[in-house]
């Protein structure tokens, strides 16, 4: 190699080495310089703290865009320990405005900062109005004093805004929505079922106490927004009708469910009791013990005579009976060693199947089930969805119970009692789901409340899920016309002028450890319409009414009240108008 070139490389290498040594020596000098403590103190004066930041929780709307669950701004109130000048003044101000314990606050704000602890939380969920009151006290420094204390400085207080769940409609659809606790966890209903989507992805962030950097927060995508199938106006109407019915009939509680049988969309679920979701912490006081949050999906009971429509539908579809099949009712029938009698202990003589439904004859229905036999009967009941959940998108659904041959506690006598809804348990939503097959040409769609999901700027519209066809279209039309005739023949108080409807009352005795009650009942009604083109299925359940034990006197008029308003809210013209318009 040329000597001049080698000399140049050696010179450059020596220069770099010398610079490195100088830099190293300078770092050592600074580290042990008397001014280093000044640098550290300056750095500590603008320290900060780690905090997990949760994105804005997704909002929940009804099908028409009415806000059912949203967010509002509140504040976490903390203190920067490096900048506290007047601990007593801060403690006095927070006691005055927030009713915080003076001694506790004073202890927090008086502690000495450390390298790892310069920020302390005093309280959270302070409203904007309360924040303004505290700041106004700060504006009166030097003027505001009392005999007990004075405020010299509120320096060091840190107001950190964040969002908390808010429910503008308060109690409306409370048992559908559920609630979000202050730790951000969803409980019950939609809030629990879709918690992960609504909550989004939280991030842990370093918050600087440097006032020039405090606003420099990263953009965190909000949680998904959800649009429900619920119609706010229908839901509000159902709750008002239900509250009046429970009060008017002296019932222990009540439930009303409305669903579109054509796609499984739940239009409303009204239950009692309900809570103001903005005061969710009062829930244990208002809904205590074993009372479920949402009776519509979480309380299974023996439905009684409304169940008869499914037994007749199954037997029609199976070819065991026809509408004109005659039965000689002697007032009693023996099945599996058990004697079954009618609700009035009487004999009704010769009846066709329409008469059996119209007069709600237990003896006739037990005979119908015996004609089917256990294998076919329970096969149909399972196909209708009994014995397992509907998988509705609400937290807390229970399955009820369908005993079948082979179970240790099933007996042949159960075939007879199950035929009229005794010895089998189901939720109101299970009943609505099963009956929807009768209203929709034999097809059952999965009950659901999610209409749309909006996430990251994209909208997802789930398609209705067909979950079964337990009966044929011909059977569905036949049983619908039979039930319409049954209501008309008895001039039922469930009828709505201008609309032909199908339906059935239910009066269910309540099982106890000592047998069934006779003077306290569950009353119910299930119906759908208009008969020529069903757009809704309605289920009414009033628990233990004191005004009467009969579903025909208690639940039937409630059904009429619901349908009278439902056809208006759903914009369904009377039958003759629709026929004239070619609907």
Short mmCIF file of N, CA and C in Angstrom, two decimals, residues 162-324:
data_model
loop_
_atom_site.label_atom_id
_atom_site.label_comp_id
_atom_site.label_asym_id
_atom_site.label_seq_id
_atom_site.Cartn_x
_atom_site.Cartn_y
_atom_site.Cartn_z
N UNK A 162 -61.89 11.72 31.42
CA UNK A 162 -62.09 10.43 30.77
C UNK A 162 -63.60 10.20 30.64
N UNK A 163 -63.96 9.13 29.99
CA UNK A 163 -65.37 8.87 29.72
C UNK A 163 -65.93 7.80 30.65
N UNK A 164 -67.19 7.93 30.98
CA UNK A 164 -67.89 6.87 31.70
C UNK A 164 -69.22 6.62 30.98
N UNK A 165 -69.79 5.42 31.20
CA UNK A 165 -71.01 5.04 30.51
C UNK A 165 -72.19 5.88 31.01
N UNK A 166 -73.06 6.23 30.08
CA UNK A 166 -74.26 7.00 30.41
C UNK A 166 -75.43 6.46 29.60
N UNK A 167 -76.59 6.48 30.21
CA UNK A 167 -77.80 5.95 29.58
C UNK A 167 -78.86 7.04 29.56
N UNK A 168 -78.99 7.72 28.41
CA UNK A 168 -79.90 8.88 28.35
C UNK A 168 -81.35 8.54 28.60
N UNK A 169 -81.75 7.29 28.35
CA UNK A 169 -83.15 6.91 28.56
C UNK A 169 -83.39 6.30 29.95
N UNK A 170 -82.34 6.25 30.75
CA UNK A 170 -82.41 5.79 32.14
C UNK A 170 -82.91 4.36 32.27
N UNK A 171 -84.22 4.14 32.48
CA UNK A 171 -84.72 2.78 32.69
C UNK A 171 -85.16 2.10 31.40
N UNK A 172 -85.29 2.83 30.32
CA UNK A 172 -85.80 2.24 29.08
C UNK A 172 -84.86 1.15 28.58
N UNK A 173 -85.42 -0.03 28.33
CA UNK A 173 -84.67 -1.18 27.81
C UNK A 173 -83.51 -1.57 28.74
N UNK A 174 -83.64 -1.23 30.02
CA UNK A 174 -82.54 -1.49 30.96
C UNK A 174 -82.15 -2.96 30.99
N UNK A 175 -83.14 -3.85 30.98
CA UNK A 175 -82.84 -5.27 31.11
C UNK A 175 -82.30 -5.87 29.81
N UNK A 176 -82.42 -5.14 28.73
CA UNK A 176 -81.81 -5.55 27.46
C UNK A 176 -80.36 -5.06 27.41
N UNK A 177 -80.15 -3.82 27.82
CA UNK A 177 -78.83 -3.21 27.69
C UNK A 177 -77.82 -3.76 28.69
N UNK A 178 -78.23 -3.98 29.96
CA UNK A 178 -77.25 -4.25 30.99
C UNK A 178 -76.55 -2.95 31.35
N UNK A 179 -75.40 -3.02 32.02
CA UNK A 179 -74.71 -1.79 32.42
C UNK A 179 -73.21 -2.02 32.46
N UNK A 180 -72.49 -0.90 32.55
CA UNK A 180 -71.02 -0.93 32.65
C UNK A 180 -70.63 -0.35 34.00
N UNK A 181 -69.84 -1.10 34.75
CA UNK A 181 -69.40 -0.64 36.07
C UNK A 181 -68.30 0.40 35.91
N UNK A 182 -67.92 0.99 37.03
CA UNK A 182 -66.89 2.04 36.97
C UNK A 182 -65.51 1.50 36.65
N UNK A 183 -65.33 0.20 36.76
CA UNK A 183 -64.05 -0.36 36.32
C UNK A 183 -64.07 -0.75 34.85
N UNK A 184 -65.17 -0.39 34.16
CA UNK A 184 -65.24 -0.59 32.72
C UNK A 184 -65.73 -1.94 32.27
N UNK A 185 -66.24 -2.75 33.18
CA UNK A 185 -66.69 -4.10 32.84
C UNK A 185 -68.19 -4.10 32.55
N UNK A 186 -68.59 -4.78 31.47
CA UNK A 186 -69.99 -4.87 31.11
C UNK A 186 -70.68 -6.01 31.86
N UNK A 187 -71.88 -5.74 32.36
CA UNK A 187 -72.65 -6.75 33.08
C UNK A 187 -74.05 -6.85 32.47
N UNK A 188 -74.46 -8.09 32.23
CA UNK A 188 -75.79 -8.41 31.73
C UNK A 188 -76.01 -7.87 30.30
N UNK A 189 -77.03 -8.45 29.67
CA UNK A 189 -77.53 -7.94 28.41
C UNK A 189 -76.50 -7.71 27.33
N UNK A 190 -76.73 -6.65 26.56
CA UNK A 190 -75.86 -6.30 25.44
C UNK A 190 -74.48 -5.88 25.92
N UNK A 191 -74.42 -5.13 27.02
CA UNK A 191 -73.13 -4.62 27.50
C UNK A 191 -72.17 -5.76 27.85
N UNK A 192 -72.69 -6.85 28.36
CA UNK A 192 -71.82 -7.99 28.68
C UNK A 192 -71.56 -8.85 27.44
N UNK A 193 -72.61 -9.09 26.66
CA UNK A 193 -72.47 -9.97 25.50
C UNK A 193 -71.47 -9.41 24.48
N UNK A 194 -71.52 -8.11 24.26
CA UNK A 194 -70.65 -7.48 23.25
C UNK A 194 -69.56 -6.62 23.90
N UNK A 195 -69.18 -6.98 25.12
CA UNK A 195 -68.23 -6.15 25.87
C UNK A 195 -66.93 -5.93 25.10
N UNK A 196 -66.34 -6.98 24.60
CA UNK A 196 -65.03 -6.85 23.94
C UNK A 196 -65.10 -5.92 22.73
N UNK A 197 -66.18 -6.00 21.96
CA UNK A 197 -66.33 -5.13 20.79
C UNK A 197 -66.58 -3.69 21.21
N UNK A 198 -67.44 -3.51 22.19
CA UNK A 198 -67.77 -2.16 22.64
C UNK A 198 -66.59 -1.48 23.33
N UNK A 199 -65.82 -2.25 24.09
CA UNK A 199 -64.74 -1.67 24.90
C UNK A 199 -63.54 -1.24 24.08
N UNK A 200 -63.28 -1.89 22.95
CA UNK A 200 -62.09 -1.57 22.18
C UNK A 200 -60.82 -2.06 22.87
N UNK A 201 -59.66 -1.56 22.41
CA UNK A 201 -58.36 -2.00 22.93
C UNK A 201 -57.72 -0.91 23.78
N UNK A 202 -57.61 -1.13 25.10
CA UNK A 202 -56.96 -0.12 25.96
C UNK A 202 -55.45 -0.09 25.74
N UNK A 203 -54.82 1.05 26.12
CA UNK A 203 -53.37 1.19 26.01
C UNK A 203 -52.83 1.84 27.28
N UNK A 204 -51.63 1.43 27.69
CA UNK A 204 -50.98 2.02 28.85
C UNK A 204 -50.03 3.12 28.38
N UNK A 205 -50.22 4.34 28.91
CA UNK A 205 -49.53 5.52 28.39
C UNK A 205 -48.84 6.26 29.52
N UNK A 206 -47.67 6.85 29.20
CA UNK A 206 -46.95 7.69 30.15
C UNK A 206 -47.52 9.11 30.07
N UNK A 207 -48.06 9.59 31.21
CA UNK A 207 -48.60 10.94 31.28
C UNK A 207 -47.54 11.85 31.89
N UNK A 208 -47.10 12.82 31.14
CA UNK A 208 -46.13 13.78 31.66
C UNK A 208 -46.86 14.86 32.45
N UNK A 209 -46.24 15.28 33.54
CA UNK A 209 -46.81 16.39 34.30
C UNK A 209 -46.30 17.73 33.78
N UNK A 210 -45.48 17.68 32.72
CA UNK A 210 -45.06 18.90 32.03
C UNK A 210 -46.29 19.50 31.36
N UNK A 211 -46.73 20.69 31.74
CA UNK A 211 -47.94 21.26 31.16
C UNK A 211 -47.85 21.45 29.65
N UNK A 212 -46.64 21.51 29.12
CA UNK A 212 -46.50 21.67 27.68
C UNK A 212 -46.70 20.36 26.91
N UNK A 213 -46.72 19.24 27.63
CA UNK A 213 -46.83 17.95 26.97
C UNK A 213 -48.07 17.17 27.36
N UNK A 214 -48.84 17.70 28.30
CA UNK A 214 -49.94 16.93 28.85
C UNK A 214 -51.01 16.60 27.81
N UNK A 215 -51.12 17.43 26.79
CA UNK A 215 -52.14 17.19 25.78
C UNK A 215 -51.68 16.27 24.65
N UNK A 216 -50.42 15.88 24.68
CA UNK A 216 -49.88 15.08 23.60
C UNK A 216 -50.20 13.60 23.83
N UNK A 217 -51.44 13.23 23.57
CA UNK A 217 -51.89 11.85 23.75
C UNK A 217 -52.09 11.19 22.40
N UNK A 218 -51.76 9.92 22.29
CA UNK A 218 -51.96 9.23 21.02
C UNK A 218 -53.44 9.02 20.72
N UNK A 219 -53.76 8.88 19.47
CA UNK A 219 -55.14 8.66 19.05
C UNK A 219 -55.48 7.18 19.22
N UNK A 220 -56.43 6.89 20.11
CA UNK A 220 -56.82 5.51 20.38
C UNK A 220 -58.17 5.25 19.73
N UNK A 221 -58.26 4.28 18.82
CA UNK A 221 -59.54 4.01 18.14
C UNK A 221 -60.63 3.64 19.14
N UNK A 222 -61.83 4.18 18.97
CA UNK A 222 -62.93 3.85 19.89
C UNK A 222 -63.43 2.43 19.67
N UNK A 223 -64.24 1.96 20.61
CA UNK A 223 -64.86 0.66 20.45
C UNK A 223 -65.92 0.69 19.36
N UNK A 224 -66.44 -0.47 19.03
CA UNK A 224 -67.43 -0.58 17.96
C UNK A 224 -68.78 -0.03 18.42
N UNK A 225 -69.49 0.58 17.50
CA UNK A 225 -70.87 1.00 17.74
C UNK A 225 -71.81 -0.12 17.32
N UNK A 226 -72.92 -0.23 18.04
CA UNK A 226 -73.87 -1.30 17.79
C UNK A 226 -75.26 -0.71 17.56
N UNK A 227 -75.93 -1.20 16.54
CA UNK A 227 -77.33 -0.84 16.28
C UNK A 227 -78.17 -2.08 16.56
N UNK A 228 -79.14 -1.94 17.45
CA UNK A 228 -79.98 -3.06 17.85
C UNK A 228 -81.24 -3.17 16.99
N UNK A 229 -81.84 -4.34 17.04
CA UNK A 229 -83.13 -4.55 16.36
C UNK A 229 -84.27 -3.91 17.14
N UNK A 230 -84.00 -3.52 18.38
CA UNK A 230 -85.03 -2.93 19.24
C UNK A 230 -85.57 -1.65 18.62
N UNK A 231 -86.88 -1.48 18.70
CA UNK A 231 -87.53 -0.25 18.29
C UNK A 231 -87.86 0.53 19.57
N UNK A 232 -87.28 1.71 19.71
CA UNK A 232 -87.44 2.48 20.94
C UNK A 232 -88.91 2.72 21.28
N UNK A 233 -89.70 3.08 20.27
CA UNK A 233 -91.10 3.40 20.53
C UNK A 233 -91.87 2.15 20.95
N UNK A 234 -91.57 1.03 20.32
CA UNK A 234 -92.23 -0.23 20.71
C UNK A 234 -91.82 -0.62 22.12
N UNK A 235 -90.51 -0.51 22.42
CA UNK A 235 -90.02 -0.85 23.74
C UNK A 235 -90.68 0.01 24.81
N UNK A 236 -90.77 1.30 24.56
CA UNK A 236 -91.39 2.20 25.52
C UNK A 236 -92.86 1.85 25.73
N UNK A 237 -93.56 1.54 24.64
CA UNK A 237 -94.97 1.16 24.75
C UNK A 237 -95.13 -0.12 25.56
N UNK A 238 -94.30 -1.11 25.29
CA UNK A 238 -94.39 -2.38 26.00
C UNK A 238 -94.18 -2.18 27.51
N UNK A 239 -93.22 -1.35 27.87
CA UNK A 239 -92.94 -1.13 29.28
C UNK A 239 -94.11 -0.43 29.97
N UNK A 240 -94.71 0.52 29.28
CA UNK A 240 -95.86 1.22 29.88
C UNK A 240 -97.05 0.28 30.05
N UNK A 241 -97.34 -0.51 29.01
CA UNK A 241 -98.45 -1.46 29.10
C UNK A 241 -98.19 -2.48 30.20
N UNK A 242 -96.98 -2.97 30.27
CA UNK A 242 -96.64 -3.98 31.27
C UNK A 242 -96.76 -3.42 32.68
N UNK A 243 -96.23 -2.23 32.90
CA UNK A 243 -96.31 -1.63 34.24
C UNK A 243 -97.77 -1.46 34.67
N UNK A 244 -98.60 -1.01 33.75
CA UNK A 244 -100.02 -0.85 34.07
C UNK A 244 -100.68 -2.19 34.38
N UNK A 245 -100.31 -3.22 33.60
CA UNK A 245 -100.92 -4.54 33.80
C UNK A 245 -100.49 -5.16 35.13
N UNK A 246 -99.21 -5.07 35.45
CA UNK A 246 -98.72 -5.62 36.71
C UNK A 246 -99.40 -4.93 37.89
N UNK A 247 -99.50 -3.61 37.79
CA UNK A 247 -100.14 -2.86 38.87
C UNK A 247 -101.65 -3.13 38.91
N UNK A 248 -102.29 -3.13 37.75
CA UNK A 248 -103.73 -3.30 37.69
C UNK A 248 -104.20 -4.67 38.12
N UNK A 249 -103.42 -5.70 37.84
CA UNK A 249 -103.82 -7.07 38.19
C UNK A 249 -103.14 -7.58 39.45
N UNK A 250 -102.39 -6.71 40.10
CA UNK A 250 -101.74 -7.13 41.34
C UNK A 250 -100.77 -8.29 41.13
N UNK A 251 -100.07 -8.28 39.99
CA UNK A 251 -99.14 -9.37 39.68
C UNK A 251 -97.81 -9.16 40.38
N UNK A 252 -97.13 -10.27 40.60
CA UNK A 252 -95.81 -10.21 41.24
C UNK A 252 -94.77 -9.62 40.29
N UNK A 253 -94.91 -9.92 39.01
CA UNK A 253 -93.97 -9.42 38.00
C UNK A 253 -94.58 -9.71 36.63
N UNK A 254 -93.88 -9.26 35.58
CA UNK A 254 -94.40 -9.50 34.24
C UNK A 254 -93.33 -9.42 33.17
N UNK A 255 -93.66 -9.98 32.01
CA UNK A 255 -92.76 -9.99 30.85
C UNK A 255 -93.58 -9.90 29.57
N UNK A 256 -93.11 -9.10 28.63
CA UNK A 256 -93.70 -9.06 27.29
C UNK A 256 -92.55 -9.14 26.29
N UNK A 257 -92.67 -10.02 25.32
CA UNK A 257 -91.66 -10.16 24.26
C UNK A 257 -92.35 -9.99 22.91
N UNK A 258 -91.74 -9.21 22.02
CA UNK A 258 -92.25 -9.04 20.65
C UNK A 258 -91.11 -9.35 19.69
N UNK A 259 -91.38 -10.21 18.71
CA UNK A 259 -90.37 -10.60 17.73
C UNK A 259 -90.97 -10.65 16.34
N UNK A 260 -90.17 -10.33 15.35
CA UNK A 260 -90.57 -10.48 13.95
C UNK A 260 -90.28 -11.91 13.53
N UNK A 261 -91.31 -12.72 13.24
CA UNK A 261 -91.07 -14.13 12.93
C UNK A 261 -90.38 -14.35 11.58
N UNK A 262 -90.36 -13.32 10.75
CA UNK A 262 -89.78 -13.46 9.41
C UNK A 262 -88.26 -13.44 9.39
N UNK A 263 -87.66 -12.95 10.47
CA UNK A 263 -86.19 -12.88 10.49
C UNK A 263 -85.58 -13.05 11.87
N UNK A 264 -86.40 -13.20 12.91
CA UNK A 264 -85.90 -13.39 14.26
C UNK A 264 -85.50 -12.11 14.98
N UNK A 265 -85.78 -10.95 14.39
CA UNK A 265 -85.43 -9.70 15.04
C UNK A 265 -86.32 -9.46 16.26
N UNK A 266 -85.70 -9.26 17.41
CA UNK A 266 -86.44 -8.94 18.63
C UNK A 266 -86.73 -7.44 18.63
N UNK A 267 -88.00 -7.09 18.63
CA UNK A 267 -88.40 -5.68 18.57
C UNK A 267 -88.54 -5.06 19.95
N UNK A 268 -88.71 -5.90 20.96
CA UNK A 268 -88.81 -5.38 22.31
C UNK A 268 -88.93 -6.49 23.34
N UNK A 269 -88.35 -6.28 24.49
CA UNK A 269 -88.52 -7.18 25.65
C UNK A 269 -88.73 -6.28 26.86
N UNK A 270 -89.93 -6.31 27.40
CA UNK A 270 -90.23 -5.52 28.60
C UNK A 270 -90.36 -6.47 29.78
N UNK A 271 -89.72 -6.13 30.89
CA UNK A 271 -89.80 -6.96 32.09
C UNK A 271 -89.91 -6.05 33.31
N UNK A 272 -90.29 -6.64 34.40
CA UNK A 272 -90.23 -5.94 35.69
C UNK A 272 -89.43 -6.81 36.66
N UNK A 273 -88.73 -6.20 37.62
CA UNK A 273 -88.51 -4.76 37.76
C UNK A 273 -87.39 -4.28 36.84
N UNK A 274 -87.26 -2.95 36.73
CA UNK A 274 -86.18 -2.35 35.95
C UNK A 274 -85.45 -1.33 36.82
N UNK A 275 -84.21 -1.04 36.46
CA UNK A 275 -83.44 -0.07 37.23
C UNK A 275 -83.01 1.08 36.32
N UNK A 276 -82.70 2.21 36.93
CA UNK A 276 -82.06 3.31 36.22
C UNK A 276 -80.60 2.93 36.04
N UNK A 277 -80.19 2.70 34.81
CA UNK A 277 -78.84 2.20 34.56
C UNK A 277 -77.76 3.20 34.97
N UNK A 278 -78.09 4.48 35.08
CA UNK A 278 -77.12 5.45 35.54
C UNK A 278 -76.83 5.31 37.04
N UNK A 279 -77.70 4.59 37.73
CA UNK A 279 -77.50 4.30 39.15
C UNK A 279 -77.39 2.79 39.34
N UNK A 280 -76.59 2.15 38.49
CA UNK A 280 -76.52 0.69 38.48
C UNK A 280 -76.12 0.10 39.82
N UNK A 281 -75.37 0.86 40.62
CA UNK A 281 -74.91 0.32 41.91
C UNK A 281 -76.07 0.06 42.88
N UNK A 282 -77.26 0.55 42.56
CA UNK A 282 -78.43 0.26 43.39
C UNK A 282 -79.09 -1.05 42.99
N UNK A 283 -78.53 -1.72 41.99
CA UNK A 283 -79.10 -2.97 41.49
C UNK A 283 -79.39 -4.00 42.59
N UNK A 284 -78.45 -4.27 43.51
CA UNK A 284 -78.74 -5.28 44.55
C UNK A 284 -79.92 -4.92 45.43
N UNK A 285 -80.18 -3.62 45.58
CA UNK A 285 -81.31 -3.21 46.41
C UNK A 285 -82.64 -3.38 45.68
N UNK A 286 -82.64 -3.15 44.35
CA UNK A 286 -83.88 -3.18 43.58
C UNK A 286 -84.19 -4.56 43.03
N UNK A 287 -83.15 -5.31 42.68
CA UNK A 287 -83.34 -6.65 42.12
C UNK A 287 -82.50 -7.59 42.97
N UNK A 288 -83.09 -8.08 44.03
CA UNK A 288 -82.33 -8.85 45.01
C UNK A 288 -82.65 -10.33 44.93
N UNK A 289 -81.89 -11.10 45.67
CA UNK A 289 -82.14 -12.53 45.78
C UNK A 289 -81.96 -13.26 44.46
N UNK A 290 -82.95 -14.12 44.14
CA UNK A 290 -82.87 -14.95 42.95
C UNK A 290 -83.59 -14.34 41.75
N UNK A 291 -84.03 -13.07 41.86
CA UNK A 291 -84.73 -12.42 40.75
C UNK A 291 -83.74 -12.19 39.62
N UNK A 292 -84.02 -12.69 38.42
CA UNK A 292 -83.09 -12.50 37.31
C UNK A 292 -83.14 -11.07 36.79
N UNK A 293 -82.05 -10.64 36.16
CA UNK A 293 -81.99 -9.29 35.60
C UNK A 293 -82.97 -9.14 34.45
N UNK A 294 -83.14 -10.20 33.66
CA UNK A 294 -84.06 -10.16 32.52
C UNK A 294 -84.88 -11.44 32.50
N UNK A 295 -86.12 -11.37 32.98
CA UNK A 295 -86.97 -12.54 33.03
C UNK A 295 -87.22 -13.14 31.65
N UNK A 296 -87.17 -12.32 30.62
CA UNK A 296 -87.49 -12.81 29.28
C UNK A 296 -86.57 -13.90 28.80
N UNK A 297 -85.32 -13.91 29.30
CA UNK A 297 -84.35 -14.91 28.85
C UNK A 297 -83.76 -15.72 30.00
N UNK A 298 -83.95 -15.25 31.23
CA UNK A 298 -83.24 -15.84 32.36
C UNK A 298 -84.13 -16.52 33.38
N UNK A 299 -85.43 -16.57 33.14
CA UNK A 299 -86.31 -17.25 34.07
C UNK A 299 -87.18 -18.24 33.31
N UNK A 300 -86.93 -19.52 33.55
CA UNK A 300 -87.73 -20.57 32.93
C UNK A 300 -88.88 -20.93 33.86
N UNK A 301 -90.05 -21.17 33.27
CA UNK A 301 -91.21 -21.55 34.08
C UNK A 301 -92.07 -22.51 33.28
N UNK A 302 -93.01 -23.16 33.93
CA UNK A 302 -93.91 -24.07 33.24
C UNK A 302 -94.99 -23.24 32.55
N UNK A 303 -95.00 -23.20 31.22
CA UNK A 303 -95.84 -22.24 30.51
C UNK A 303 -97.33 -22.55 30.51
N UNK A 304 -97.69 -23.80 30.75
CA UNK A 304 -99.12 -24.11 30.78
C UNK A 304 -99.73 -24.17 29.39
N UNK A 305 -100.99 -23.74 29.27
CA UNK A 305 -101.80 -24.03 28.09
C UNK A 305 -101.33 -23.37 26.79
N UNK A 306 -100.51 -22.31 26.86
CA UNK A 306 -99.98 -21.75 25.61
C UNK A 306 -99.17 -22.80 24.86
N UNK A 307 -98.67 -23.77 25.59
CA UNK A 307 -97.85 -24.83 24.98
C UNK A 307 -98.68 -25.74 24.08
N UNK A 308 -99.99 -25.74 24.27
CA UNK A 308 -100.85 -26.65 23.51
C UNK A 308 -100.80 -26.40 22.01
N UNK A 309 -100.52 -25.16 21.61
CA UNK A 309 -100.46 -24.87 20.17
C UNK A 309 -99.34 -25.67 19.51
N UNK A 310 -98.27 -25.92 20.25
CA UNK A 310 -97.14 -26.66 19.69
C UNK A 310 -97.44 -28.16 19.62
N UNK A 311 -98.15 -28.67 20.63
CA UNK A 311 -98.55 -30.08 20.59
C UNK A 311 -99.47 -30.36 19.41
N UNK A 312 -100.46 -29.50 19.21
CA UNK A 312 -101.38 -29.68 18.07
C UNK A 312 -100.63 -29.53 16.76
N UNK A 313 -99.73 -28.55 16.67
CA UNK A 313 -98.96 -28.36 15.43
C UNK A 313 -98.12 -29.59 15.12
N UNK A 314 -97.49 -30.16 16.14
CA UNK A 314 -96.65 -31.34 15.92
C UNK A 314 -97.48 -32.53 15.47
N UNK A 315 -98.64 -32.73 16.10
CA UNK A 315 -99.50 -33.86 15.72
C UNK A 315 -100.07 -33.69 14.33
N UNK A 316 -100.44 -32.47 13.95
CA UNK A 316 -100.90 -32.20 12.58
C UNK A 316 -99.79 -32.53 11.58
N UNK A 317 -98.59 -32.05 11.87
CA UNK A 317 -97.47 -32.26 10.96
C UNK A 317 -97.09 -33.73 10.87
N UNK A 318 -97.26 -34.45 11.96
CA UNK A 318 -96.90 -35.88 12.02
C UNK A 318 -97.98 -36.78 11.42
N UNK A 319 -99.14 -36.19 11.11
CA UNK A 319 -100.23 -36.95 10.51
C UNK A 319 -101.09 -37.71 11.49
N UNK A 320 -100.97 -37.40 12.78
CA UNK A 320 -101.77 -38.10 13.78
C UNK A 320 -103.19 -37.57 13.88
N UNK A 321 -103.39 -36.31 13.57
CA UNK A 321 -104.71 -35.69 13.63
C UNK A 321 -104.91 -34.77 12.44
N UNK A 322 -106.14 -34.34 12.25
CA UNK A 322 -106.51 -33.27 11.33
C UNK A 322 -107.39 -32.30 12.09
N UNK A 323 -107.62 -31.10 11.55
CA UNK A 323 -108.46 -30.15 12.28
C UNK A 323 -109.83 -30.72 12.64
N UNK A 324 -110.39 -31.58 11.78
CA UNK A 324 -111.72 -32.12 12.03
C UNK A 324 -111.74 -33.41 12.82
#
